[in-house]
Amino acid sequence: MKGPKKILLLSLTLSLVMASLCSTGWASDYFGKDDPVAQGWSALDLLVARPLGVAAAVVGSGVFVLGLPFTATVDIVSASSGSPAHAISGSARMFILSPLKFSFVREFPDENI
């Protein structure tokens, strides 16, 4: 029984050591601003990501309306206990405002997408 445990422990230790030696990223920019690949990502951002953000806001507003009775209940119960939770504004921010900010407020072209 000691043999398989020893082999397992040795292989786990070896894999952790090897994983710690791997590099996690590039040291410099991989693509420049004038690179055609970067321009392709900008087109993908404009034609795919931003419309998906608007669609997510539409779906999110439906989810917000469906969950509104529950979040209102949380707000009422927390306000009666003395510490308001602001659940309605938090869920509106998460389901509606965040996707709309993703679509309309970000600068174009976005370097972080």
C-alpha positions as a Markdown table, in Angstrom:
| # | Residue | x | y | z |
|---|---|---|---|---|
| 1 | Met | 0.0 | 0.0 | 0.0 |
| 2 | Lys | 3.0 | 2.3 | 0.6 |
| 3 | Gly | 4.1 | 2.0 | -3.0 |
| 4 | Pro | 1.1 | 3.6 | -4.7 |
| 5 | Lys | 0.9 | 6.3 | -2.1 |
| 6 | Lys | 4.6 | 7.2 | -2.6 |
| 7 | Ile | 4.2 | 7.3 | -6.4 |
| 8 | Leu | 1.1 | 9.5 | -6.1 |
| 9 | Leu | 2.8 | 11.9 | -3.7 |
| 10 | Leu | 5.9 | 12.0 | -5.9 |
| 11 | Ser | 3.8 | 12.7 | -9.1 |
| 12 | Leu | 1.8 | 15.4 | -7.3 |
| 13 | Thr | 4.9 | 17.1 | -6.0 |
| 14 | Leu | 6.5 | 16.9 | -9.5 |
| 15 | Ser | 3.5 | 18.3 | -11.2 |
| 16 | Leu | 3.3 | 21.2 | -8.7 |
| 17 | Val | 6.9 | 22.0 | -9.2 |
| 18 | Met | 6.5 | 21.9 | -13.0 |
| 19 | Ala | 3.4 | 24.1 | -12.9 |
| 20 | Ser | 5.2 | 26.7 | -10.8 |
| 21 | Leu | 7.9 | 27.0 | -13.5 |
| 22 | Cys | 5.5 | 27.9 | -16.3 |
| 23 | Ser | 5.2 | 31.5 | -17.5 |
| 24 | Thr | 1.7 | 32.9 | -17.2 |
| 25 | Gly | 1.8 | 35.7 | -19.8 |
| 26 | Trp | 3.8 | 37.7 | -22.4 |
| 27 | Ala | 6.2 | 40.3 | -21.2 |
| 28 | Ser | 5.3 | 42.8 | -23.9 |
| 29 | Asp | 2.4 | 43.5 | -26.2 |
| 30 | Tyr | 1.7 | 40.7 | -28.6 |
| 31 | Phe | -0.2 | 42.7 | -31.1 |
| 32 | Gly | 0.4 | 46.4 | -31.9 |
| 33 | Lys | -2.4 | 49.0 | -32.5 |
| 34 | Asp | -1.9 | 48.9 | -36.3 |
| 35 | Asp | -1.9 | 45.2 | -36.5 |
| 36 | Pro | -4.7 | 43.7 | -38.7 |
| 37 | Val | -5.5 | 41.1 | -36.0 |
| 38 | Ala | -6.1 | 43.9 | -33.5 |
| 39 | Gln | -8.4 | 45.6 | -36.0 |
| 40 | Gly | -10.2 | 42.3 | -36.4 |
| 41 | Trp | -10.8 | 42.2 | -32.6 |
| 42 | Ser | -12.2 | 45.7 | -32.8 |
| 43 | Ala | -14.6 | 44.6 | -35.5 |
| 44 | Leu | -15.6 | 41.6 | -33.4 |
| 45 | Asp | -16.2 | 44.0 | -30.5 |
| 46 | Leu | -18.4 | 46.3 | -32.6 |
| 47 | Leu | -20.4 | 43.6 | -34.4 |
| 48 | Val | -20.7 | 40.9 | -31.8 |
| 49 | Ala | -19.8 | 41.9 | -28.2 |
| 50 | Arg | -21.8 | 45.1 | -28.0 |
| 51 | Pro | -25.0 | 43.8 | -29.5 |
| 52 | Leu | -24.7 | 40.8 | -27.2 |
| 53 | Gly | -24.5 | 43.3 | -24.3 |
| 54 | Val | -27.7 | 44.9 | -25.4 |
| 55 | Ala | -29.4 | 41.5 | -25.7 |
| 56 | Ala | -28.1 | 40.7 | -22.2 |
| 57 | Ala | -29.7 | 43.9 | -20.9 |
| 58 | Val | -33.0 | 42.9 | -22.5 |
| 59 | Val | -32.9 | 39.4 | -21.0 |
| 60 | Gly | -31.7 | 40.9 | -17.8 |
| 61 | Ser | -34.6 | 43.3 | -17.6 |
| 62 | Gly | -36.9 | 40.3 | -17.9 |
| 63 | Val | -35.1 | 38.5 | -15.2 |
| 64 | Phe | -35.2 | 41.7 | -13.1 |
| 65 | Val | -39.0 | 41.9 | -13.5 |
| 66 | Leu | -39.5 | 38.2 | -12.6 |
| 67 | Gly | -37.3 | 38.5 | -9.5 |
| 68 | Leu | -38.7 | 41.9 | -8.4 |
| 69 | Pro | -41.2 | 40.4 | -5.9 |
| 70 | Phe | -38.5 | 38.5 | -4.2 |
| 71 | Thr | -36.0 | 41.4 | -4.1 |
| 72 | Ala | -38.8 | 43.7 | -2.8 |
| 73 | Thr | -39.5 | 41.2 | 0.0 |
| 74 | Val | -35.8 | 41.2 | 0.9 |
| 75 | Asp | -35.8 | 45.0 | 1.0 |
| 76 | Ile | -39.0 | 45.2 | 3.1 |
| 77 | Val | -37.7 | 42.6 | 5.6 |
| 78 | Ser | -34.2 | 44.2 | 5.9 |
| 79 | Ala | -35.7 | 47.7 | 6.3 |
| 80 | Ser | -37.9 | 46.5 | 9.1 |
| 81 | Ser | -34.8 | 45.0 | 10.9 |
| 82 | Gly | -33.0 | 48.3 | 10.7 |
| 83 | Ser | -30.4 | 47.6 | 8.1 |
| 84 | Pro | -31.7 | 48.2 | 4.5 |
| 85 | Ala | -30.2 | 45.8 | 1.9 |
| 86 | His | -30.9 | 47.9 | -1.3 |
| 87 | Ala | -31.6 | 44.6 | -3.1 |
| 88 | Ile | -33.7 | 46.2 | -5.8 |
| 89 | Ser | -31.1 | 48.7 | -6.9 |
| 90 | Gly | -28.4 | 46.1 | -6.7 |
| 91 | Ser | -30.3 | 43.7 | -8.9 |
| 92 | Ala | -31.1 | 46.5 | -11.4 |
| 93 | Arg | -27.5 | 47.4 | -11.5 |
| 94 | Met | -26.4 | 43.8 | -12.1 |
| 95 | Phe | -29.1 | 42.7 | -14.6 |
| 96 | Ile | -29.7 | 46.0 | -16.6 |
| 97 | Leu | -27.1 | 48.7 | -16.0 |
| 98 | Ser | -23.9 | 46.5 | -16.2 |
| 99 | Pro | -24.7 | 45.1 | -19.7 |
| 100 | Leu | -25.7 | 48.5 | -21.0 |
| 101 | Lys | -22.5 | 50.1 | -19.7 |
| 102 | Phe | -20.6 | 47.2 | -21.4 |
| 103 | Ser | -22.4 | 48.1 | -24.6 |
| 104 | Phe | -22.5 | 51.9 | -24.6 |
| 105 | Val | -20.0 | 53.4 | -22.1 |
| 106 | Arg | -16.8 | 51.5 | -22.9 |
| 107 | Glu | -14.5 | 53.3 | -25.2 |
| 108 | Phe | -13.9 | 51.9 | -28.7 |
| 109 | Pro | -11.7 | 50.0 | -29.4 |
| 110 | Asp | -11.4 | 48.5 | -26.0 |
| 111 | Glu | -7.9 | 47.3 | -25.1 |
| 112 | Asn | -9.2 | 44.9 | -22.4 |
| 113 | Ile | -11.6 | 42.7 | -24.4 |
